[in-house]
């Protein structure tokens, strides 16, 4: 019996290996639009796809980021300035993309732009803090997608949304996890709706990686700012030692492979270039071996794990 199961499992993974290595033809004729290319995943993906010969349309928040990217890539790559929180900026970028792709349509849209701060225990934050993240990570993704969807449908192309493993298990407060849960839901509904038109939707779920938005300095400043604006009652409940412990805990999250951003961009590239892309990609061994299994565990067990590793408020029960 066990031998039969092993054979079936082996055949399944062999078939999947074969299917996933089939590559889409005529990649040099295909346009891919990527948001958030100033740094991090978006910047590396733009350079990676440019080396593959794709026609990369890279959206950057600043002209400085756009210029640096152009200096590192071929003449095929073009840049545009985009603020995903502003409707007029999205509309202008969509028109810019339409002028370049023409009747061929847009093969790939990668919603990569995102922020992770401010984050802190929920009681330390305001509605404005939550909205700052949601405007970029969720509402920006929705508006960019809806603006460019006709072009992607015309090409029967790919939609790649960058979520997070925190879109499966919420381990801290603030708008980040909420926004990524929203990206997961938006992507699920899009995948089913767009399957009728030959469009494939993939979700990238990275674990912890070292980028600008996860730097210890940025996290420390963020926690301090959230603490400073908290009410006297909240400060009394949590205590100063909680703040110090919280900062220390966040810096211990860094796994040894977190600087290898290609673990994420390789997933993005596969989603764009493979004939049979996956629905979800978990990037990073912490995502595969820790956070993804946690998302399937009973809630009480995950809560116990969190209680064990998290700092305690000064006046907890």
mmCIF file of C-alpha atoms in Angstrom:
data_model
loop_
_atom_site.group_PDB
_atom_site.id
_atom_site.type_symbol
_atom_site.label_atom_id
_atom_site.label_comp_id
_atom_site.label_asym_id
_atom_site.label_seq_id
_atom_site.Cartn_x
_atom_site.Cartn_y
_atom_site.Cartn_z
ATOM 1 C CA UNK A 1 0.000 0.000 0.000
ATOM 2 C CA UNK A 2 2.721 2.478 1.003
ATOM 3 C CA UNK A 3 4.713 1.626 -2.103
ATOM 4 C CA UNK A 4 1.677 2.318 -4.275
ATOM 5 C CA UNK A 5 1.118 5.674 -2.589
ATOM 6 C CA UNK A 6 4.785 6.565 -3.059
ATOM 7 C CA UNK A 7 4.605 5.682 -6.752
ATOM 8 C CA UNK A 8 1.437 7.747 -7.251
ATOM 9 C CA UNK A 9 2.982 10.718 -5.408
ATOM 10 C CA UNK A 10 6.186 10.392 -7.431
ATOM 11 C CA UNK A 11 4.272 10.338 -10.721
ATOM 12 C CA UNK A 12 2.228 13.353 -9.652
ATOM 13 C CA UNK A 13 5.297 15.442 -8.841
ATOM 14 C CA UNK A 14 7.058 14.284 -12.011
ATOM 15 C CA UNK A 15 4.075 15.377 -14.101
ATOM 16 C CA UNK A 16 3.902 18.701 -12.285
ATOM 17 C CA UNK A 17 7.641 19.226 -12.786
ATOM 18 C CA UNK A 18 7.242 18.615 -16.521
ATOM 19 C CA UNK A 19 4.190 20.895 -16.883
ATOM 20 C CA UNK A 20 5.735 23.749 -14.928
ATOM 21 C CA UNK A 21 8.830 23.827 -17.118
ATOM 22 C CA UNK A 22 6.946 24.493 -20.335
ATOM 23 C CA UNK A 23 7.585 28.120 -21.307
ATOM 24 C CA UNK A 24 5.326 30.504 -23.197
ATOM 25 C CA UNK A 25 6.500 31.227 -26.746
ATOM 26 C CA UNK A 26 7.442 34.611 -28.251
ATOM 27 C CA UNK A 27 8.387 36.213 -24.922
ATOM 28 C CA UNK A 28 10.245 39.039 -26.693
ATOM 29 C CA UNK A 29 6.944 40.261 -28.143
ATOM 30 C CA UNK A 30 5.181 40.456 -24.788
ATOM 31 C CA UNK A 31 4.726 43.513 -22.578
ATOM 32 C CA UNK A 32 4.743 43.326 -18.784
ATOM 33 C CA UNK A 33 3.754 46.236 -16.542
ATOM 34 C CA UNK A 34 5.210 46.205 -12.997
ATOM 35 C CA UNK A 35 4.366 48.605 -10.167
ATOM 36 C CA UNK A 36 6.746 49.572 -7.390
ATOM 37 C CA UNK A 37 10.022 49.324 -9.326
ATOM 38 C CA UNK A 38 12.053 51.880 -7.370
ATOM 39 C CA UNK A 39 13.558 49.163 -5.179
ATOM 40 C CA UNK A 40 13.039 45.690 -3.741
ATOM 41 C CA UNK A 41 11.134 42.976 -5.567
ATOM 42 C CA UNK A 42 9.829 45.222 -8.348
ATOM 43 C CA UNK A 43 13.243 46.604 -9.202
ATOM 44 C CA UNK A 44 14.851 43.163 -9.356
ATOM 45 C CA UNK A 45 11.966 41.684 -11.356
ATOM 46 C CA UNK A 46 12.157 44.488 -13.931
ATOM 47 C CA UNK A 47 15.875 43.812 -14.450
ATOM 48 C CA UNK A 48 15.326 40.051 -14.479
ATOM 49 C CA UNK A 49 12.583 40.164 -17.121
ATOM 50 C CA UNK A 50 14.575 42.642 -19.183
ATOM 51 C CA UNK A 51 17.391 40.079 -19.336
ATOM 52 C CA UNK A 52 14.853 37.494 -20.536
ATOM 53 C CA UNK A 53 13.993 39.799 -23.414
ATOM 54 C CA UNK A 54 10.479 40.811 -22.382
ATOM 55 C CA UNK A 55 9.218 44.340 -23.018
ATOM 56 C CA UNK A 56 9.165 45.710 -19.474
ATOM 57 C CA UNK A 57 7.054 48.734 -18.573
ATOM 58 C CA UNK A 58 8.238 49.712 -15.111
ATOM 59 C CA UNK A 59 6.254 52.030 -12.849
ATOM 60 C CA UNK A 60 8.257 53.940 -10.235
ATOM 61 C CA UNK A 61 7.120 56.339 -7.547
ATOM 62 C CA UNK A 62 10.052 58.731 -8.085
ATOM 63 C CA UNK A 63 12.013 59.985 -11.060
ATOM 64 C CA UNK A 64 15.223 59.121 -9.230
ATOM 65 C CA UNK A 65 14.154 55.471 -8.959
ATOM 66 C CA UNK A 66 13.130 55.427 -12.623
ATOM 67 C CA UNK A 67 16.458 56.890 -13.771
ATOM 68 C CA UNK A 68 18.496 54.420 -11.732
ATOM 69 C CA UNK A 69 16.515 51.518 -13.196
ATOM 70 C CA UNK A 70 16.959 52.755 -16.778
ATOM 71 C CA UNK A 71 20.708 52.987 -16.202
ATOM 72 C CA UNK A 72 20.787 49.309 -15.193
ATOM 73 C CA UNK A 73 18.726 47.894 -18.062
ATOM 74 C CA UNK A 74 18.457 47.764 -21.834
ATOM 75 C CA UNK A 75 16.751 50.284 -24.096
ATOM 76 C CA UNK A 76 13.714 47.992 -24.284
ATOM 77 C CA UNK A 77 12.701 48.845 -20.728
ATOM 78 C CA UNK A 78 10.580 51.972 -20.320
ATOM 79 C CA UNK A 79 9.552 53.732 -17.125
ATOM 80 C CA UNK A 80 6.604 55.797 -15.970
ATOM 81 C CA UNK A 81 5.922 57.650 -12.722
ATOM 82 C CA UNK A 82 2.987 56.165 -10.811
ATOM 83 C CA UNK A 83 1.412 56.842 -7.437
ATOM 84 C CA UNK A 84 -1.081 54.021 -6.885
ATOM 85 C CA UNK A 85 -2.987 56.088 -4.312
ATOM 86 C CA UNK A 86 -3.984 58.728 -6.879
ATOM 87 C CA UNK A 87 -6.686 58.057 -9.477
ATOM 88 C CA UNK A 88 -5.318 60.622 -11.931
ATOM 89 C CA UNK A 89 -1.854 59.062 -11.770
ATOM 90 C CA UNK A 90 -3.272 55.584 -12.419
ATOM 91 C CA UNK A 91 -5.361 56.850 -15.346
ATOM 92 C CA UNK A 92 -2.339 58.550 -16.917
ATOM 93 C CA UNK A 93 -0.191 55.424 -16.505
ATOM 94 C CA UNK A 94 -2.938 53.233 -17.999
ATOM 95 C CA UNK A 95 -3.118 55.493 -21.059
ATOM 96 C CA UNK A 96 0.681 55.400 -21.320
ATOM 97 C CA UNK A 97 0.621 51.591 -21.278
ATOM 98 C CA UNK A 98 -2.175 51.477 -23.865
ATOM 99 C CA UNK A 99 -0.149 53.642 -26.269
ATOM 100 C CA UNK A 100 2.785 51.238 -26.056
ATOM 101 C CA UNK A 101 1.103 47.854 -26.230
ATOM 102 C CA UNK A 102 -1.386 48.783 -28.953
ATOM 103 C CA UNK A 103 -3.465 45.926 -30.347
ATOM 104 C CA UNK A 104 -1.224 43.281 -28.790
ATOM 105 C CA UNK A 105 -2.579 43.981 -25.335
ATOM 106 C CA UNK A 106 -0.728 43.640 -22.054
ATOM 107 C CA UNK A 107 0.644 40.158 -21.398
ATOM 108 C CA UNK A 108 1.471 40.676 -17.734
ATOM 109 C CA UNK A 109 0.407 42.981 -14.915
ATOM 110 C CA UNK A 110 2.389 42.652 -11.685
ATOM 111 C CA UNK A 111 0.869 44.490 -8.728
ATOM 112 C CA UNK A 112 3.996 44.747 -6.610
ATOM 113 C CA UNK A 113 3.866 48.248 -5.089
ATOM 114 C CA UNK A 114 3.320 48.063 -1.354
ATOM 115 C CA UNK A 115 4.230 49.344 2.092
ATOM 116 C CA UNK A 116 4.328 47.660 5.494
ATOM 117 C CA UNK A 117 4.267 50.630 7.869
ATOM 118 C CA UNK A 118 2.749 51.876 10.095
ATOM 119 C CA UNK A 119 2.259 48.703 12.084
ATOM 120 C CA UNK A 120 1.927 48.146 15.830
ATOM 121 C CA UNK A 121 -0.637 46.730 18.264
ATOM 122 C CA UNK A 122 -4.009 47.880 16.930
ATOM 123 C CA UNK A 123 -4.809 50.076 19.932
ATOM 124 C CA UNK A 124 -1.711 52.169 19.272
ATOM 125 C CA UNK A 125 -2.946 53.135 15.799
ATOM 126 C CA UNK A 126 -5.545 55.446 14.268
ATOM 127 C CA UNK A 127 -7.887 55.006 11.320
ATOM 128 C CA UNK A 128 -5.487 57.148 9.292
ATOM 129 C CA UNK A 129 -2.695 54.652 9.996
ATOM 130 C CA UNK A 130 -4.819 51.803 8.675
ATOM 131 C CA UNK A 131 -5.912 53.761 5.592
ATOM 132 C CA UNK A 132 -2.323 54.668 4.687
ATOM 133 C CA UNK A 133 -1.530 51.001 4.086
ATOM 134 C CA UNK A 134 -4.892 50.027 2.610
ATOM 135 C CA UNK A 135 -4.684 52.842 0.037
ATOM 136 C CA UNK A 136 -1.455 51.394 -1.359
ATOM 137 C CA UNK A 137 -1.637 47.651 -0.742
ATOM 138 C CA UNK A 138 -5.301 46.986 -1.469
ATOM 139 C CA UNK A 139 -7.189 49.892 -3.015
ATOM 140 C CA UNK A 140 -4.206 50.720 -5.221
ATOM 141 C CA UNK A 141 -4.023 47.112 -6.411
ATOM 142 C CA UNK A 142 -7.747 47.133 -7.195
ATOM 143 C CA UNK A 143 -7.714 50.414 -9.113
ATOM 144 C CA UNK A 144 -4.586 49.597 -11.136
ATOM 145 C CA UNK A 145 -6.031 46.195 -12.016
ATOM 146 C CA UNK A 146 -9.400 47.541 -13.105
ATOM 147 C CA UNK A 147 -7.702 50.227 -15.212
ATOM 148 C CA UNK A 148 -5.510 47.757 -17.108
ATOM 149 C CA UNK A 149 -7.741 44.691 -17.145
ATOM 150 C CA UNK A 150 -9.090 45.275 -20.686
ATOM 151 C CA UNK A 151 -5.508 45.239 -22.021
ATOM 152 C CA UNK A 152 -4.651 42.043 -20.116
ATOM 153 C CA UNK A 153 -7.840 40.374 -21.348
ATOM 154 C CA UNK A 154 -7.013 41.341 -24.928
ATOM 155 C CA UNK A 155 -3.678 39.507 -24.638
ATOM 156 C CA UNK A 156 -5.203 36.586 -22.704
ATOM 157 C CA UNK A 157 -2.364 37.320 -20.337
ATOM 158 C CA UNK A 158 -1.338 37.077 -16.705
ATOM 159 C CA UNK A 159 -2.218 38.961 -13.560
ATOM 160 C CA UNK A 160 0.280 38.575 -10.703
ATOM 161 C CA UNK A 161 -0.598 40.044 -7.300
ATOM 162 C CA UNK A 162 1.992 40.276 -4.556
ATOM 163 C CA UNK A 163 0.356 39.305 -1.299
ATOM 164 C CA UNK A 164 2.236 37.917 1.695
ATOM 165 C CA UNK A 165 2.200 34.895 3.911
ATOM 166 C CA UNK A 166 0.601 37.389 6.330
ATOM 167 C CA UNK A 167 -2.380 37.238 4.010
ATOM 168 C CA UNK A 168 -2.910 33.732 5.387
ATOM 169 C CA UNK A 169 -2.060 34.196 9.060
ATOM 170 C CA UNK A 170 -2.196 37.593 10.799
ATOM 171 C CA UNK A 171 0.658 37.756 13.293
ATOM 172 C CA UNK A 172 0.589 41.482 14.109
ATOM 173 C CA UNK A 173 -1.750 44.452 14.131
ATOM 174 C CA UNK A 174 -2.217 47.349 11.760
ATOM 175 C CA UNK A 175 -3.316 47.511 8.145
ATOM 176 C CA UNK A 176 -0.682 45.293 6.546
ATOM 177 C CA UNK A 177 -2.203 41.882 7.254
ATOM 178 C CA UNK A 178 -5.676 43.257 6.554
ATOM 179 C CA UNK A 179 -4.547 44.546 3.162
ATOM 180 C CA UNK A 180 -2.935 41.231 2.232
ATOM 181 C CA UNK A 181 -6.017 39.247 3.246
ATOM 182 C CA UNK A 182 -7.894 41.606 0.912
ATOM 183 C CA UNK A 183 -5.442 40.968 -1.943
ATOM 184 C CA UNK A 184 -5.991 37.224 -1.474
ATOM 185 C CA UNK A 185 -9.783 37.627 -1.692
ATOM 186 C CA UNK A 186 -9.587 39.995 -4.672
ATOM 187 C CA UNK A 187 -7.266 37.587 -6.483
ATOM 188 C CA UNK A 188 -9.512 34.579 -5.817
ATOM 189 C CA UNK A 189 -12.552 36.327 -7.258
ATOM 190 C CA UNK A 190 -10.574 37.595 -10.264
ATOM 191 C CA UNK A 191 -9.137 34.149 -10.987
ATOM 192 C CA UNK A 192 -12.599 32.628 -11.294
ATOM 193 C CA UNK A 193 -14.069 35.513 -13.272
ATOM 194 C CA UNK A 194 -11.179 35.847 -15.731
ATOM 195 C CA UNK A 195 -10.759 32.132 -16.401
ATOM 196 C CA UNK A 196 -13.530 32.442 -19.001
ATOM 197 C CA UNK A 197 -11.303 34.838 -20.982
ATOM 198 C CA UNK A 198 -8.090 32.844 -20.819
ATOM 199 C CA UNK A 199 -6.472 35.116 -18.216
ATOM 200 C CA UNK A 200 -4.513 33.423 -15.429
ATOM 201 C CA UNK A 201 -4.199 34.965 -11.959
ATOM 202 C CA UNK A 202 -1.343 34.114 -9.583
ATOM 203 C CA UNK A 203 -0.674 35.218 -6.016
ATOM 204 C CA UNK A 204 2.853 35.587 -4.623
ATOM 205 C CA UNK A 205 3.069 34.996 -0.867
ATOM 206 C CA UNK A 206 6.585 35.867 0.364
ATOM 207 C CA UNK A 207 7.787 35.218 3.871
ATOM 208 C CA UNK A 208 10.179 37.676 5.537
ATOM 209 C CA UNK A 209 12.678 39.337 3.168
ATOM 210 C CA UNK A 210 15.039 42.206 3.768
ATOM 211 C CA UNK A 211 13.835 45.237 1.826
ATOM 212 C CA UNK A 212 13.586 48.954 2.553
ATOM 213 C CA UNK A 213 10.218 48.581 4.295
ATOM 214 C CA UNK A 214 11.480 45.887 6.683
ATOM 215 C CA UNK A 215 14.667 47.604 7.833
ATOM 216 C CA UNK A 216 15.171 47.544 11.629
ATOM 217 C CA UNK A 217 15.569 51.329 11.664
ATOM 218 C CA UNK A 218 12.249 51.897 9.904
ATOM 219 C CA UNK A 219 10.476 49.420 12.178
ATOM 220 C CA UNK A 220 11.935 50.975 15.318
ATOM 221 C CA UNK A 221 10.930 54.495 14.260
ATOM 222 C CA UNK A 222 7.473 53.227 13.335
ATOM 223 C CA UNK A 223 6.900 51.585 16.734
ATOM 224 C CA UNK A 224 8.110 54.682 18.565
ATOM 225 C CA UNK A 225 5.807 56.960 16.537
ATOM 226 C CA UNK A 226 2.826 54.697 17.190
ATOM 227 C CA UNK A 227 3.676 54.605 20.909
ATOM 228 C CA UNK A 228 3.996 58.394 21.079
ATOM 229 C CA UNK A 229 0.495 58.883 19.665
ATOM 230 C CA UNK A 230 -1.143 56.240 21.872
ATOM 231 C CA UNK A 231 -3.451 57.358 24.660
ATOM 232 C CA UNK A 232 -2.210 57.550 28.280
ATOM 233 C CA UNK A 233 -4.517 54.632 29.147
ATOM 234 C CA UNK A 234 -2.957 52.420 26.466
ATOM 235 C CA UNK A 235 0.567 53.380 27.549
ATOM 236 C CA UNK A 236 -0.261 52.476 31.136
ATOM 237 C CA UNK A 237 -1.683 49.096 30.076
ATOM 238 C CA UNK A 238 1.274 48.107 27.893
ATOM 239 C CA UNK A 239 4.183 49.795 29.660
ATOM 240 C CA UNK A 240 7.541 51.028 28.360
ATOM 241 C CA UNK A 241 9.132 47.579 28.612
ATOM 242 C CA UNK A 242 6.576 46.219 26.135
ATOM 243 C CA UNK A 243 7.755 48.750 23.542
ATOM 244 C CA UNK A 244 11.387 47.695 23.964
ATOM 245 C CA UNK A 245 10.493 43.990 23.810
ATOM 246 C CA UNK A 246 8.319 44.547 20.736
ATOM 247 C CA UNK A 247 11.161 46.247 18.870
ATOM 248 C CA UNK A 248 13.581 43.486 19.861
ATOM 249 C CA UNK A 249 11.168 40.737 18.751
ATOM 250 C CA UNK A 250 10.708 42.325 15.312
ATOM 251 C CA UNK A 251 14.464 42.349 14.676
ATOM 252 C CA UNK A 252 14.693 38.625 15.439
ATOM 253 C CA UNK A 253 12.331 37.764 12.557
ATOM 254 C CA UNK A 254 15.117 37.980 9.966
ATOM 255 C CA UNK A 255 15.959 34.505 8.562
ATOM 256 C CA UNK A 256 19.405 33.833 7.045
ATOM 257 C CA UNK A 257 18.162 33.829 3.426
ATOM 258 C CA UNK A 258 16.129 37.047 3.656
ATOM 259 C CA UNK A 259 18.460 39.066 1.413
ATOM 260 C CA UNK A 260 17.994 36.698 -1.549
ATOM 261 C CA UNK A 261 15.128 38.530 -3.225
ATOM 262 C CA UNK A 262 15.377 36.268 -6.275
ATOM 263 C CA UNK A 263 13.473 33.626 -4.275
ATOM 264 C CA UNK A 264 10.477 35.919 -4.771
ATOM 265 C CA UNK A 265 11.191 37.285 -8.246
ATOM 266 C CA UNK A 266 11.773 33.777 -9.622
ATOM 267 C CA UNK A 267 8.207 32.962 -8.559
ATOM 268 C CA UNK A 268 6.949 36.093 -10.302
ATOM 269 C CA UNK A 269 8.878 35.244 -13.449
ATOM 270 C CA UNK A 270 7.485 31.717 -13.489
ATOM 271 C CA UNK A 271 3.945 33.031 -13.089
ATOM 272 C CA UNK A 272 4.488 35.257 -16.134
ATOM 273 C CA UNK A 273 6.410 32.931 -18.433
ATOM 274 C CA UNK A 274 5.264 29.359 -17.674
ATOM 275 C CA UNK A 275 2.536 27.779 -19.775
ATOM 276 C CA UNK A 276 1.017 26.359 -16.594
ATOM 277 C CA UNK A 277 1.638 28.801 -13.716
ATOM 278 C CA UNK A 278 0.655 27.994 -10.157
ATOM 279 C CA UNK A 279 -2.251 29.683 -8.442
ATOM 280 C CA UNK A 280 -0.119 30.533 -5.394
ATOM 281 C CA UNK A 281 3.625 30.751 -4.789
ATOM 282 C CA UNK A 282 5.065 30.681 -1.261
ATOM 283 C CA UNK A 283 8.535 32.250 -1.404
ATOM 284 C CA UNK A 284 11.080 31.634 1.335
ATOM 285 C CA UNK A 285 11.626 28.629 3.583
ATOM 286 C CA UNK A 286 9.992 30.387 6.527
ATOM 287 C CA UNK A 287 6.844 30.697 4.420
ATOM 288 C CA UNK A 288 6.951 27.045 3.362
ATOM 289 C CA UNK A 289 7.952 25.444 6.661
ATOM 290 C CA UNK A 290 6.461 27.785 9.272
ATOM 291 C CA UNK A 291 3.836 30.296 8.225
ATOM 292 C CA UNK A 292 2.027 28.228 5.590
ATOM 293 C CA UNK A 293 1.614 25.232 7.955
ATOM 294 C CA UNK A 294 0.473 27.659 10.674
ATOM 295 C CA UNK A 295 -2.337 28.853 8.421
ATOM 296 C CA UNK A 296 -3.776 25.317 8.413
ATOM 297 C CA UNK A 297 -3.388 24.702 12.155
ATOM 298 C CA UNK A 298 -6.277 24.983 14.622
ATOM 299 C CA UNK A 299 -6.696 28.561 15.800
ATOM 300 C CA UNK A 300 -6.056 27.764 19.459
ATOM 301 C CA UNK A 301 -2.704 26.203 18.577
ATOM 302 C CA UNK A 302 -1.562 29.234 16.566
ATOM 303 C CA UNK A 303 -2.674 31.494 19.416
ATOM 304 C CA UNK A 304 -0.629 29.462 21.894
ATOM 305 C CA UNK A 305 2.436 29.754 19.650
ATOM 306 C CA UNK A 306 1.965 33.519 19.465
ATOM 307 C CA UNK A 307 1.435 33.894 23.218
ATOM 308 C CA UNK A 308 4.612 31.932 23.831
ATOM 309 C CA UNK A 309 6.809 34.151 21.674
ATOM 310 C CA UNK A 310 5.210 37.576 22.097
ATOM 311 C CA UNK A 311 5.978 40.228 24.757
ATOM 312 C CA UNK A 312 3.428 40.708 27.567
ATOM 313 C CA UNK A 313 1.653 43.978 28.401
ATOM 314 C CA UNK A 314 2.473 45.373 31.832
ATOM 315 C CA UNK A 315 -1.100 44.970 33.111
ATOM 316 C CA UNK A 316 -2.235 41.808 31.337
ATOM 317 C CA UNK A 317 -4.708 39.507 33.095
#
